[in-house]
Amino acid sequence: MNPAPDAPGAGSDRGRLPVILVTGFLGAGKTTLLLRWLRESPATGLRMGVVMNEFGAESIDSQILDRPGLPVAQVSGGCVCCAPDNELDRAVTQLAKSGDCDYLVVETSGLADPDNVIDVLPDPDLLGHARLHAVVSVVDAPWYAQPEGDIGERVLARKQIEYANVLCLSKCDRLDAAALDALEADIATQNPGARRIRLPFGLPDIGDLLRMPPAEARIGLPVDGVPPSESAAPSPTSPAHGASTHLHTGYRRLTWRFPVPVDRNAFETFLSRLDPRAVVRAKGFVRFTHAPDKLFLFQRVWGPQYIEEFPPHP
C-alpha cells in the first residue's frame, strides 16, 4: 500500500524522514503506546521505524516490540541526551538509509530530559536525514495525580509535558472522573496549546500527527537546515532549551540474570517487598519452575506489578 497523498512519507521534505519523539517518565506507558501504533499503523499505509533508548543495560522494550519487518535501531550508553557522541545520529541515519520506513518514532528513556534530546537534533549530519515533526509525551495519570513525590522527578515530568505537541494521559481507567478532570485541567495550564488524549480510551492518530506543522519550527530548530531568525521568540508553551540538570545521575541500573528457572511465588514475594522509592522501575523476562519451557514478562512501576506470558499470543 502506498502512502496517502496528504500524509508525509519517505520522499517528503527533501527526503528527510519525519520524527515523532515520544517522552514520558519511567513506566508511564511509552512502549504500550508504540504497541498500539504498530497494531494500527498498517491502515495508514506508512511504515514505521523505531529508535529505542533505555536507561538499563538490557533493552527489554526492543524485545517486546520485536516483530518481522519492523526496523529497530538502538541508542546505547544510557539516556539518549547523554549517550556517546553520534549515537542518535547513527541510529537515525541507519534507519533513514535503509529505505524500510516512512517515518521514525524515537522512544527516549524515562529519565531523559527533553530539552537535552532536542539539543542533539540540530547536528548537521542528522538534519540531512530527519526532522523533528512531533513531540508526544505520555503522562502516568495516577502517579502524576499524587501530590507527593520526589521534586526532581516532578520537575522532569513537567518539562516532558511542556515540550509536547500531544499529551497522552495514560492509565486513565485507574482514576475516577473527578480526579481525571482535575488532573487534565492542571496539565492544561502547563501546556495549553497541546492536544490532550486519555489512554486507553483514545489514541493519537499517526496520520494526524504527520499532517501537523513540523515541531522543529515551533521550538527553534533549523528548518530544512536553515537556522531560525535570531530574533524569533521561543514558544510560550516550550521553554528555551539549553542548560538543565540530569536527573538520571542520581539513579543506578542493575541487571540480574537467573541461571535456572525460579519459583513463581518466591519471585512475586520478592518483587512485592521492594521499596518503591528505592526501586522505581523493574522489568524483564523470567522462567518459572512450574512451566520452564515458557517465558514470562514482568513489570513493576512504583509498586504495582504484573506478570504475563510472553508473547501474550502464540
PDB file of C-alpha atoms in Angstrom:
ATOM      1  CA  MET A   1       0.000   0.000   0.000  1.00  0.00           C
ATOM      2  CA  ASN A   2       1.304   3.434  -0.891  1.00  0.00           C
ATOM      3  CA  PRO A   3       1.220   6.424   1.478  1.00  0.00           C
ATOM      4  CA  ALA A   4      -1.791   8.675   1.169  1.00  0.00           C
ATOM      5  CA  PRO A   5      -1.063  11.775  -0.911  1.00  0.00           C
ATOM      6  CA  ASP A   6      -1.636  14.151   2.026  1.00  0.00           C
ATOM      7  CA  ALA A   7       0.454  12.197   4.526  1.00  0.00           C
ATOM      8  CA  PRO A   8       4.221  12.806   4.580  1.00  0.00           C
ATOM      9  CA  GLY A   9       6.239   9.772   3.618  1.00  0.00           C
ATOM     10  CA  ALA A  10       9.834   8.870   2.879  1.00  0.00           C
ATOM     11  CA  GLY A  11      10.036  11.265  -0.036  1.00  0.00           C
ATOM     12  CA  SER A  12       8.677  14.339   1.701  1.00  0.00           C
ATOM     13  CA  ASP A  13      10.678  17.371   2.867  1.00  0.00           C
ATOM     14  CA  ARG A  14      13.654  16.691   0.584  1.00  0.00           C
ATOM     15  CA  GLY A  15      13.923  13.081   1.714  1.00  0.00           C
ATOM     16  CA  ARG A  16      14.087  13.849   5.441  1.00  0.00           C
ATOM     17  CA  LEU A  17      12.094  11.371   7.485  1.00  0.00           C
ATOM     18  CA  PRO A  18       9.628  12.889   9.957  1.00  0.00           C
ATOM     19  CA  VAL A  19      10.498  12.004  13.558  1.00  0.00           C
ATOM     20  CA  ILE A  20       7.934  11.578  16.331  1.00  0.00           C
ATOM     21  CA  LEU A  21       9.704  11.960  19.664  1.00  0.00           C
ATOM     22  CA  VAL A  22       7.983  10.021  22.464  1.00  0.00           C
ATOM     23  CA  THR A  23       8.847  11.068  26.008  1.00  0.00           C
ATOM     24  CA  GLY A  24       7.443  10.283  29.431  1.00  0.00           C
ATOM     25  CA  PHE A  25       8.671   9.286  32.860  1.00  0.00           C
ATOM     26  CA  LEU A  26       9.614   5.748  33.874  1.00  0.00           C
ATOM     27  CA  GLY A  27       6.736   3.324  33.425  1.00  0.00           C
ATOM     28  CA  ALA A  28       4.338   5.918  32.001  1.00  0.00           C
ATOM     29  CA  GLY A  29       3.374   3.652  29.102  1.00  0.00           C
ATOM     30  CA  LYS A  30       5.530   4.758  26.158  1.00  0.00           C
ATOM     31  CA  THR A  31       6.112   1.222  24.849  1.00  0.00           C
ATOM     32  CA  THR A  32       2.420   0.383  25.284  1.00  0.00           C
ATOM     33  CA  LEU A  33       1.619   3.377  23.075  1.00  0.00           C
ATOM     34  CA  LEU A  34       4.071   2.138  20.438  1.00  0.00           C
ATOM     35  CA  LEU A  35       2.494  -1.315  20.510  1.00  0.00           C
ATOM     36  CA  ARG A  36      -0.919   0.196  19.834  1.00  0.00           C
ATOM     37  CA  TRP A  37       0.504   2.244  16.975  1.00  0.00           C
ATOM     38  CA  LEU A  38       2.078  -0.871  15.493  1.00  0.00           C
ATOM     39  CA  ARG A  39      -1.240  -2.695  15.564  1.00  0.00           C
ATOM     40  CA  GLU A  40      -2.982   0.163  13.779  1.00  0.00           C
ATOM     41  CA  SER A  41      -0.251   1.679  11.604  1.00  0.00           C
ATOM     42  CA  PRO A  42      -0.743  -0.709   8.646  1.00  0.00           C
ATOM     43  CA  ALA A  43      -4.030   1.097   7.996  1.00  0.00           C
ATOM     44  CA  THR A  44      -2.124   4.314   7.283  1.00  0.00           C
ATOM     45  CA  GLY A  45      -0.036   2.737   4.545  1.00  0.00           C
ATOM     46  CA  LEU A  46       3.089   4.206   6.204  1.00  0.00           C
ATOM     47  CA  ARG A  47       5.967   2.117   7.520  1.00  0.00           C
ATOM     48  CA  MET A  48       7.242   2.863  10.996  1.00  0.00           C
ATOM     49  CA  GLY A  49      10.866   2.737  12.090  1.00  0.00           C
ATOM     50  CA  VAL A  50      11.739   2.768  15.797  1.00  0.00           C
ATOM     51  CA  VAL A  51      14.774   4.134  17.636  1.00  0.00           C
ATOM     52  CA  MET A  52      14.862   2.703  21.155  1.00  0.00           C
ATOM     53  CA  ASN A  53      16.684   4.176  24.127  1.00  0.00           C
ATOM     54  CA  GLU A  54      16.572   2.588  27.584  1.00  0.00           C
ATOM     55  CA  PHE A  55      18.356   3.574  30.740  1.00  0.00           C
ATOM     56  CA  GLY A  56      19.031  -0.062  31.640  1.00  0.00           C
ATOM     57  CA  ALA A  57      21.886  -2.042  30.150  1.00  0.00           C
ATOM     58  CA  GLU A  58      19.467  -4.575  28.623  1.00  0.00           C
ATOM     59  CA  SER A  59      16.923  -3.332  26.078  1.00  0.00           C
ATOM     60  CA  ILE A  60      13.747  -5.045  27.239  1.00  0.00           C
ATOM     61  CA  ASP A  61      11.381  -2.833  25.242  1.00  0.00           C
ATOM     62  CA  SER A  62      13.058  -3.590  21.927  1.00  0.00           C
ATOM     63  CA  GLN A  63      12.393  -7.293  22.545  1.00  0.00           C
ATOM     64  CA  ILE A  64       8.770  -6.524  23.396  1.00  0.00           C
ATOM     65  CA  LEU A  65       8.414  -4.586  20.129  1.00  0.00           C
ATOM     66  CA  ASP A  66      10.348  -7.086  18.013  1.00  0.00           C
ATOM     67  CA  ARG A  67       8.364  -8.365  15.050  1.00  0.00           C
ATOM     68  CA  PRO A  68       9.126  -9.300  11.430  1.00  0.00           C
ATOM     69  CA  GLY A  69       9.620  -6.317   9.144  1.00  0.00           C
ATOM     70  CA  LEU A  70       9.890  -3.665  11.855  1.00  0.00           C
ATOM     71  CA  PRO A  71      13.139  -1.680  11.540  1.00  0.00           C
ATOM     72  CA  VAL A  72      14.564  -1.031  15.023  1.00  0.00           C
ATOM     73  CA  ALA A  73      17.805   0.709  15.998  1.00  0.00           C
ATOM     74  CA  GLN A  74      19.288   1.080  19.474  1.00  0.00           C
ATOM     75  CA  VAL A  75      20.803   4.070  21.239  1.00  0.00           C
ATOM     76  CA  SER A  76      23.021   2.550  23.892  1.00  0.00           C
ATOM     77  CA  GLY A  77      25.071   4.154  26.630  1.00  0.00           C
ATOM     78  CA  GLY A  78      22.258   5.337  28.908  1.00  0.00           C
ATOM     79  CA  CYS A  79      19.838   8.210  28.315  1.00  0.00           C
ATOM     80  CA  VAL A  80      19.850   9.482  24.739  1.00  0.00           C
ATOM     81  CA  CYS A  81      20.565  13.014  25.976  1.00  0.00           C
ATOM     82  CA  CYS A  82      23.914  11.871  27.382  1.00  0.00           C
ATOM     83  CA  ALA A  83      24.720   8.902  25.167  1.00  0.00           C
ATOM     84  CA  PRO A  84      28.117   8.824  23.450  1.00  0.00           C
ATOM     85  CA  ASP A  85      28.563  11.262  20.577  1.00  0.00           C
ATOM     86  CA  ASN A  86      26.773  10.371  17.346  1.00  0.00           C
ATOM     87  CA  GLU A  87      24.729   7.521  18.885  1.00  0.00           C
ATOM     88  CA  LEU A  88      21.400   9.117  17.957  1.00  0.00           C
ATOM     89  CA  ASP A  89      22.829  10.271  14.622  1.00  0.00           C
ATOM     90  CA  ARG A  90      23.992   6.725  13.878  1.00  0.00           C
ATOM     91  CA  ALA A  91      20.657   5.134  14.790  1.00  0.00           C
ATOM     92  CA  VAL A  92      18.524   7.585  12.813  1.00  0.00           C
ATOM     93  CA  THR A  93      20.829   7.531   9.789  1.00  0.00           C
ATOM     94  CA  GLN A  94      20.836   3.734   9.804  1.00  0.00           C
ATOM     95  CA  LEU A  95      17.057   3.601   9.507  1.00  0.00           C
ATOM     96  CA  ALA A  96      16.790   6.544   7.104  1.00  0.00           C
ATOM     97  CA  LYS A  97      19.230   4.986   4.666  1.00  0.00           C
ATOM     98  CA  SER A  98      17.586   1.563   4.872  1.00  0.00           C
ATOM     99  CA  GLY A  99      14.586   2.712   2.852  1.00  0.00           C
ATOM    100  CA  ASP A 100      12.413   0.466   5.013  1.00  0.00           C
ATOM    101  CA  CYS A 101      10.412   3.156   6.804  1.00  0.00           C
ATOM    102  CA  ASP A 102       8.438   6.303   6.036  1.00  0.00           C
ATOM    103  CA  TYR A 103       8.672   7.900   9.486  1.00  0.00           C
ATOM    104  CA  LEU A 104      10.568   7.316  12.721  1.00  0.00           C
ATOM    105  CA  VAL A 105       9.466   7.051  16.329  1.00  0.00           C
ATOM    106  CA  VAL A 106      12.214   7.824  18.844  1.00  0.00           C
ATOM    107  CA  GLU A 107      11.324   6.481  22.289  1.00  0.00           C
ATOM    108  CA  THR A 108      13.529   8.068  24.918  1.00  0.00           C
ATOM    109  CA  SER A 109      14.488   6.711  28.301  1.00  0.00           C
ATOM    110  CA  GLY A 110      12.049   7.675  31.022  1.00  0.00           C
ATOM    111  CA  LEU A 111      14.830   9.678  32.663  1.00  0.00           C
ATOM    112  CA  ALA A 112      15.786  11.610  29.528  1.00  0.00           C
ATOM    113  CA  ASP A 113      15.430  15.377  29.643  1.00  0.00           C
ATOM    114  CA  PRO A 114      13.512  16.503  26.519  1.00  0.00           C
ATOM    115  CA  ASP A 115      15.477  19.717  26.050  1.00  0.00           C
ATOM    116  CA  ASN A 116      18.747  17.793  26.049  1.00  0.00           C
ATOM    117  CA  VAL A 117      17.362  15.354  23.487  1.00  0.00           C
ATOM    118  CA  ILE A 118      16.201  18.233  21.295  1.00  0.00           C
ATOM    119  CA  ASP A 119      19.655  19.806  21.568  1.00  0.00           C
ATOM    120  CA  VAL A 120      21.052  16.712  19.829  1.00  0.00           C
ATOM    121  CA  LEU A 121      18.752  17.049  16.814  1.00  0.00           C
ATOM    122  CA  PRO A 122      20.363  20.087  15.090  1.00  0.00           C
ATOM    123  CA  ASP A 123      23.513  18.070  14.376  1.00  0.00           C
ATOM    124  CA  PRO A 124      24.306  18.814  10.677  1.00  0.00           C
ATOM    125  CA  ASP A 125      24.671  15.121   9.808  1.00  0.00           C
ATOM    126  CA  LEU A 126      21.349  14.283  11.435  1.00  0.00           C
ATOM    127  CA  LEU A 127      19.476  17.177   9.808  1.00  0.00           C
ATOM    128  CA  GLY A 128      20.269  15.721   6.411  1.00  0.00           C
ATOM    129  CA  HIS A 129      18.216  12.620   7.158  1.00  0.00           C
ATOM    130  CA  ALA A 130      15.440  13.511   9.600  1.00  0.00           C
ATOM    131  CA  ARG A 131      13.375  16.354  11.037  1.00  0.00           C
ATOM    132  CA  LEU A 132      11.565  16.608  14.340  1.00  0.00           C
ATOM    133  CA  HIS A 133       7.897  16.559  13.433  1.00  0.00           C
ATOM    134  CA  ALA A 134       6.024  15.992  16.702  1.00  0.00           C
ATOM    135  CA  VAL A 135       6.682  15.535  20.408  1.00  0.00           C
ATOM    136  CA  VAL A 136       4.321  13.157  22.198  1.00  0.00           C
ATOM    137  CA  SER A 137       4.570  12.981  25.980  1.00  0.00           C
ATOM    138  CA  VAL A 138       2.998  10.133  27.945  1.00  0.00           C
ATOM    139  CA  VAL A 139       1.929  11.158  31.453  1.00  0.00           C
ATOM    140  CA  ASP A 140       1.261   8.483  34.085  1.00  0.00           C
ATOM    141  CA  ALA A 141      -2.065   9.904  35.293  1.00  0.00           C
ATOM    142  CA  PRO A 142      -2.357   8.053  38.656  1.00  0.00           C
ATOM    143  CA  TRP A 143       1.258   8.864  39.554  1.00  0.00           C
ATOM    144  CA  TYR A 144       1.105  12.494  38.468  1.00  0.00           C
ATOM    145  CA  ALA A 145      -2.184  12.997  40.309  1.00  0.00           C
ATOM    146  CA  GLN A 146      -0.467  12.209  43.622  1.00  0.00           C
ATOM    147  CA  PRO A 147       0.629  15.396  45.390  1.00  0.00           C
ATOM    148  CA  GLU A 148       3.688  13.822  46.982  1.00  0.00           C
ATOM    149  CA  GLY A 149       6.822  12.599  45.217  1.00  0.00           C
ATOM    150  CA  ASP A 150      10.418  13.401  44.516  1.00  0.00           C
ATOM    151  CA  ILE A 151      10.802  17.040  43.447  1.00  0.00           C
ATOM    152  CA  GLY A 152      13.327  16.222  40.723  1.00  0.00           C
ATOM    153  CA  GLU A 153      11.019  13.625  39.201  1.00  0.00           C
ATOM    154  CA  ARG A 154       8.112  16.065  39.210  1.00  0.00           C
ATOM    155  CA  VAL A 155      10.244  18.757  37.553  1.00  0.00           C
ATOM    156  CA  LEU A 156      11.311  16.357  34.797  1.00  0.00           C
ATOM    157  CA  ALA A 157       7.721  15.209  34.254  1.00  0.00           C
ATOM    158  CA  ARG A 158       6.609  18.844  33.928  1.00  0.00           C
ATOM    159  CA  LYS A 159       9.319  19.508  31.344  1.00  0.00           C
ATOM    160  CA  GLN A 160       8.161  16.486  29.377  1.00  0.00           C
ATOM    161  CA  ILE A 161       4.679  17.994  29.456  1.00  0.00           C
ATOM    162  CA  GLU A 162       5.797  21.487  28.427  1.00  0.00           C
ATOM    163  CA  TYR A 163       7.621  20.331  25.280  1.00  0.00           C
ATOM    164  CA  ALA A 164       4.779  18.221  23.884  1.00  0.00           C
ATOM    165  CA  ASN A 165       2.551  18.790  20.876  1.00  0.00           C
ATOM    166  CA  VAL A 166       0.362  15.939  22.105  1.00  0.00           C
ATOM    167  CA  LEU A 167      -0.140  14.865  25.727  1.00  0.00           C
ATOM    168  CA  CYS A 168      -1.277  11.300  26.375  1.00  0.00           C
ATOM    169  CA  LEU A 169      -2.646  10.739  29.858  1.00  0.00           C
ATOM    170  CA  SER A 170      -2.092   7.023  30.468  1.00  0.00           C
ATOM    171  CA  LYS A 171      -3.876   4.612  32.837  1.00  0.00           C
ATOM    172  CA  CYS A 172      -6.912   6.881  32.973  1.00  0.00           C
ATOM    173  CA  ASP A 173      -9.083   3.856  33.715  1.00  0.00           C
ATOM    174  CA  ARG A 174      -7.487   3.805  37.197  1.00  0.00           C
ATOM    175  CA  LEU A 175      -8.806   7.251  38.188  1.00  0.00           C
ATOM    176  CA  ASP A 176     -12.364   8.390  38.840  1.00  0.00           C
ATOM    177  CA  ALA A 177     -13.871  11.057  36.604  1.00  0.00           C
ATOM    178  CA  ALA A 178     -13.435  13.915  39.085  1.00  0.00           C
ATOM    179  CA  ALA A 179      -9.751  13.188  39.713  1.00  0.00           C
ATOM    180  CA  LEU A 180      -9.117  12.819  35.999  1.00  0.00           C
ATOM    181  CA  ASP A 181     -10.825  16.119  35.157  1.00  0.00           C
ATOM    182  CA  ALA A 182      -8.803  17.910  37.850  1.00  0.00           C
ATOM    183  CA  LEU A 183      -5.567  16.399  36.571  1.00  0.00           C
ATOM    184  CA  GLU A 184      -6.296  17.346  32.964  1.00  0.00           C
ATOM    185  CA  ALA A 185      -7.135  20.919  33.997  1.00  0.00           C
ATOM    186  CA  ASP A 186      -3.822  21.159  35.862  1.00  0.00           C
ATOM    187  CA  ILE A 187      -1.868  19.825  32.887  1.00  0.00           C
ATOM    188  CA  ALA A 188      -3.704  22.193  30.538  1.00  0.00           C
ATOM    189  CA  THR A 189      -2.340  25.165  32.470  1.00  0.00           C
ATOM    190  CA  GLN A 190       1.208  23.882  31.926  1.00  0.00           C
ATOM    191  CA  ASN A 191       0.817  23.432  28.185  1.00  0.00           C
ATOM    192  CA  PRO A 192      -2.449  24.934  26.919  1.00  0.00           C
ATOM    193  CA  GLY A 193      -1.503  24.513  23.263  1.00  0.00           C
ATOM    194  CA  ALA A 194      -1.038  20.733  23.325  1.00  0.00           C
ATOM    195  CA  ARG A 195      -3.729  18.308  22.312  1.00  0.00           C
ATOM    196  CA  ARG A 196      -4.713  16.004  25.201  1.00  0.00           C
ATOM    197  CA  ILE A 197      -5.734  12.368  24.810  1.00  0.00           C
ATOM    198  CA  ARG A 198      -6.858   9.971  27.522  1.00  0.00           C
ATOM    199  CA  LEU A 199      -5.419   6.475  27.296  1.00  0.00           C
ATOM    200  CA  PRO A 200      -6.508   3.727  26.959  1.00  0.00           C
ATOM    201  CA  PHE A 201      -9.772   5.274  25.733  1.00  0.00           C
ATOM    202  CA  GLY A 202      -8.225   7.227  22.858  1.00  0.00           C
ATOM    203  CA  LEU A 203      -5.124   7.022  20.684  1.00  0.00           C
ATOM    204  CA  PRO A 204      -3.113   9.665  18.781  1.00  0.00           C
ATOM    205  CA  ASP A 205      -3.595   9.062  15.063  1.00  0.00           C
ATOM    206  CA  ILE A 206      -0.308   8.696  13.183  1.00  0.00           C
ATOM    207  CA  GLY A 207      -1.739  10.298  10.069  1.00  0.00           C
ATOM    208  CA  ASP A 208      -2.931  13.312  12.064  1.00  0.00           C
ATOM    209  CA  LEU A 209       0.474  13.664  13.718  1.00  0.00           C
ATOM    210  CA  LEU A 210       2.271  13.645  10.382  1.00  0.00           C
ATOM    211  CA  ARG A 211      -0.084  16.260   8.956  1.00  0.00           C
ATOM    212  CA  MET A 212       0.733  18.675  11.794  1.00  0.00           C
ATOM    213  CA  PRO A 213       3.168  21.537  11.124  1.00  0.00           C
ATOM    214  CA  PRO A 214       6.701  20.319  11.990  1.00  0.00           C
ATOM    215  CA  ALA A 215       7.606  20.838  15.635  1.00  0.00           C
ATOM    216  CA  GLU A 216      11.153  21.917  14.780  1.00  0.00           C
ATOM    217  CA  ALA A 217       9.983  25.410  13.829  1.00  0.00           C
ATOM    218  CA  ARG A 218       7.902  25.750  16.988  1.00  0.00           C
ATOM    219  CA  ILE A 219      10.841  25.057  19.302  1.00  0.00           C
ATOM    220  CA  GLY A 220      13.514  26.928  17.380  1.00  0.00           C
ATOM    221  CA  LEU A 221      15.344  24.170  15.484  1.00  0.00           C
ATOM    222  CA  PRO A 222      16.668  24.721  11.948  1.00  0.00           C
ATOM    223  CA  VAL A 223      14.048  24.119   9.265  1.00  0.00           C
ATOM    224  CA  ASP A 224      15.402  22.499   6.090  1.00  0.00           C
ATOM    225  CA  GLY A 225      18.847  23.149   7.538  1.00  0.00           C
ATOM    226  CA  VAL A 226      18.246  26.915   7.806  1.00  0.00           C
ATOM    227  CA  PRO A 227      18.624  28.319  11.328  1.00  0.00           C
ATOM    228  CA  PRO A 228      15.633  30.254  12.663  1.00  0.00           C
ATOM    229  CA  SER A 229      15.804  34.000  12.977  1.00  0.00           C
ATOM    230  CA  GLU A 230      17.816  35.087  15.990  1.00  0.00           C
ATOM    231  CA  SER A 231      15.033  37.499  16.804  1.00  0.00           C
ATOM    232  CA  ALA A 232      12.410  34.788  16.920  1.00  0.00           C
ATOM    233  CA  ALA A 233      10.977  34.370  20.390  1.00  0.00           C
ATOM    234  CA  PRO A 234      10.555  30.877  21.852  1.00  0.00           C
ATOM    235  CA  SER A 235       7.035  29.492  22.022  1.00  0.00           C
ATOM    236  CA  PRO A 236       5.346  30.240  25.353  1.00  0.00           C
ATOM    237  CA  THR A 237       4.463  26.546  25.601  1.00  0.00           C
ATOM    238  CA  SER A 238       8.068  25.471  25.051  1.00  0.00           C
ATOM    239  CA  PRO A 239      10.759  26.706  27.461  1.00  0.00           C
ATOM    240  CA  ALA A 240      14.075  27.649  25.918  1.00  0.00           C
ATOM    241  CA  HIS A 241      16.233  24.565  25.849  1.00  0.00           C
ATOM    242  CA  GLY A 242      19.861  24.519  26.863  1.00  0.00           C
ATOM    243  CA  ALA A 243      21.293  24.122  30.336  1.00  0.00           C
ATOM    244  CA  SER A 244      19.483  21.643  32.567  1.00  0.00           C
ATOM    245  CA  THR A 245      20.139  19.125  35.258  1.00  0.00           C
ATOM    246  CA  HIS A 246      20.369  15.425  34.533  1.00  0.00           C
ATOM    247  CA  LEU A 247      18.048  13.575  36.872  1.00  0.00           C
ATOM    248  CA  HIS A 248      19.397  10.177  35.906  1.00  0.00           C
ATOM    249  CA  THR A 249      22.740  10.880  37.568  1.00  0.00           C
ATOM    250  CA  GLY A 250      21.007  10.029  40.835  1.00  0.00           C
ATOM    251  CA  TYR A 251      19.820   6.635  39.583  1.00  0.00           C
ATOM    252  CA  ARG A 252      21.601   3.313  39.234  1.00  0.00           C
ATOM    253  CA  ARG A 253      20.762   0.438  36.937  1.00  0.00           C
ATOM    254  CA  LEU A 254      21.149  -3.222  37.820  1.00  0.00           C
ATOM    255  CA  THR A 255      20.894  -6.261  35.571  1.00  0.00           C
ATOM    256  CA  TRP A 256      20.346  -9.699  37.093  1.00  0.00           C
ATOM    257  CA  ARG A 257      20.416 -12.995  35.205  1.00  0.00           C
ATOM    258  CA  PHE A 258      18.833 -16.133  36.634  1.00  0.00           C
ATOM    259  CA  PRO A 259      20.842 -19.243  35.657  1.00  0.00           C
ATOM    260  CA  VAL A 260      17.799 -21.511  36.176  1.00  0.00           C
ATOM    261  CA  PRO A 261      14.006 -21.185  36.369  1.00  0.00           C
ATOM    262  CA  VAL A 262      12.739 -19.807  39.694  1.00  0.00           C
ATOM    263  CA  ASP A 263       9.719 -20.418  41.901  1.00  0.00           C
ATOM    264  CA  ARG A 264       6.944 -18.024  40.889  1.00  0.00           C
ATOM    265  CA  ASN A 265       5.573 -17.481  44.399  1.00  0.00           C
ATOM    266  CA  ALA A 266       9.039 -16.649  45.726  1.00  0.00           C
ATOM    267  CA  PHE A 267       9.665 -14.286  42.811  1.00  0.00           C
ATOM    268  CA  GLU A 268       6.371 -12.438  43.276  1.00  0.00           C
ATOM    269  CA  THR A 269       7.042 -12.141  47.014  1.00  0.00           C
ATOM    270  CA  PHE A 270      10.492 -10.714  46.276  1.00  0.00           C
ATOM    271  CA  LEU A 271       9.021  -8.099  43.924  1.00  0.00           C
ATOM    272  CA  SER A 272       6.280  -7.120  46.353  1.00  0.00           C
ATOM    273  CA  ARG A 273       8.815  -6.446  49.115  1.00  0.00           C
ATOM    274  CA  LEU A 274      10.886  -3.988  47.089  1.00  0.00           C
ATOM    275  CA  ASP A 275      10.763  -0.432  48.381  1.00  0.00           C
ATOM    276  CA  PRO A 276       9.086   1.644  45.603  1.00  0.00           C
ATOM    277  CA  ARG A 277      11.265   4.627  46.498  1.00  0.00           C
ATOM    278  CA  ALA A 278      14.428   2.531  46.211  1.00  0.00           C
ATOM    279  CA  VAL A 279      13.368   0.547  43.120  1.00  0.00           C
ATOM    280  CA  VAL A 280      11.289   2.830  40.913  1.00  0.00           C
ATOM    281  CA  ARG A 281      11.174   0.560  37.855  1.00  0.00           C
ATOM    282  CA  ALA A 282      11.792  -3.128  37.210  1.00  0.00           C
ATOM    283  CA  LYS A 283      11.147  -5.176  34.091  1.00  0.00           C
ATOM    284  CA  GLY A 284      12.461  -8.205  32.313  1.00  0.00           C
ATOM    285  CA  PHE A 285      11.888 -11.808  31.320  1.00  0.00           C
ATOM    286  CA  VAL A 286      11.852 -14.819  33.635  1.00  0.00           C
ATOM    287  CA  ARG A 287      11.175 -18.562  33.513  1.00  0.00           C
ATOM    288  CA  PHE A 288       9.346 -20.352  36.333  1.00  0.00           C
ATOM    289  CA  THR A 289       9.825 -23.863  37.674  1.00  0.00           C
ATOM    290  CA  HIS A 290       6.170 -24.780  37.085  1.00  0.00           C
ATOM    291  CA  ALA A 291       6.489 -24.031  33.323  1.00  0.00           C
ATOM    292  CA  PRO A 292      10.216 -23.985  32.420  1.00  0.00           C
ATOM    293  CA  ASP A 293       9.509 -24.005  28.673  1.00  0.00           C
ATOM    294  CA  LYS A 294       7.512 -20.761  28.822  1.00  0.00           C
ATOM    295  CA  LEU A 295       8.821 -17.212  29.037  1.00  0.00           C
ATOM    296  CA  PHE A 296       7.139 -14.564  31.176  1.00  0.00           C
ATOM    297  CA  LEU A 297       7.399 -10.786  31.074  1.00  0.00           C
ATOM    298  CA  PHE A 298       7.318  -8.981  34.405  1.00  0.00           C
ATOM    299  CA  GLN A 299       6.935  -5.265  35.022  1.00  0.00           C
ATOM    300  CA  ARG A 300       6.892  -3.150  38.162  1.00  0.00           C
ATOM    301  CA  VAL A 301       6.239   0.598  38.347  1.00  0.00           C
ATOM    302  CA  TRP A 302       6.062   2.473  41.676  1.00  0.00           C
ATOM    303  CA  GLY A 303       4.986  -0.699  43.476  1.00  0.00           C
ATOM    304  CA  PRO A 304       2.226  -2.177  41.267  1.00  0.00           C
ATOM    305  CA  GLN A 305       3.449  -5.208  39.337  1.00  0.00           C
ATOM    306  CA  TYR A 306       2.184  -7.723  36.833  1.00  0.00           C
ATOM    307  CA  ILE A 307       3.443 -10.872  35.137  1.00  0.00           C
ATOM    308  CA  GLU A 308       2.194 -12.253  31.827  1.00  0.00           C
ATOM    309  CA  GLU A 309       3.219 -14.955  29.433  1.00  0.00           C
ATOM    310  CA  PHE A 310       5.389 -13.687  26.597  1.00  0.00           C
ATOM    311  CA  PRO A 311       4.468 -13.449  23.852  1.00  0.00           C
ATOM    312  CA  PRO A 312       0.876 -12.999  25.087  1.00  0.00           C
ATOM    313  CA  HIS A 313      -0.491 -14.744  21.999  1.00  0.00           C
ATOM    314  CA  PRO A 314       1.046 -17.739  20.214  1.00  0.00           C
TER     315      PRO A 314
END
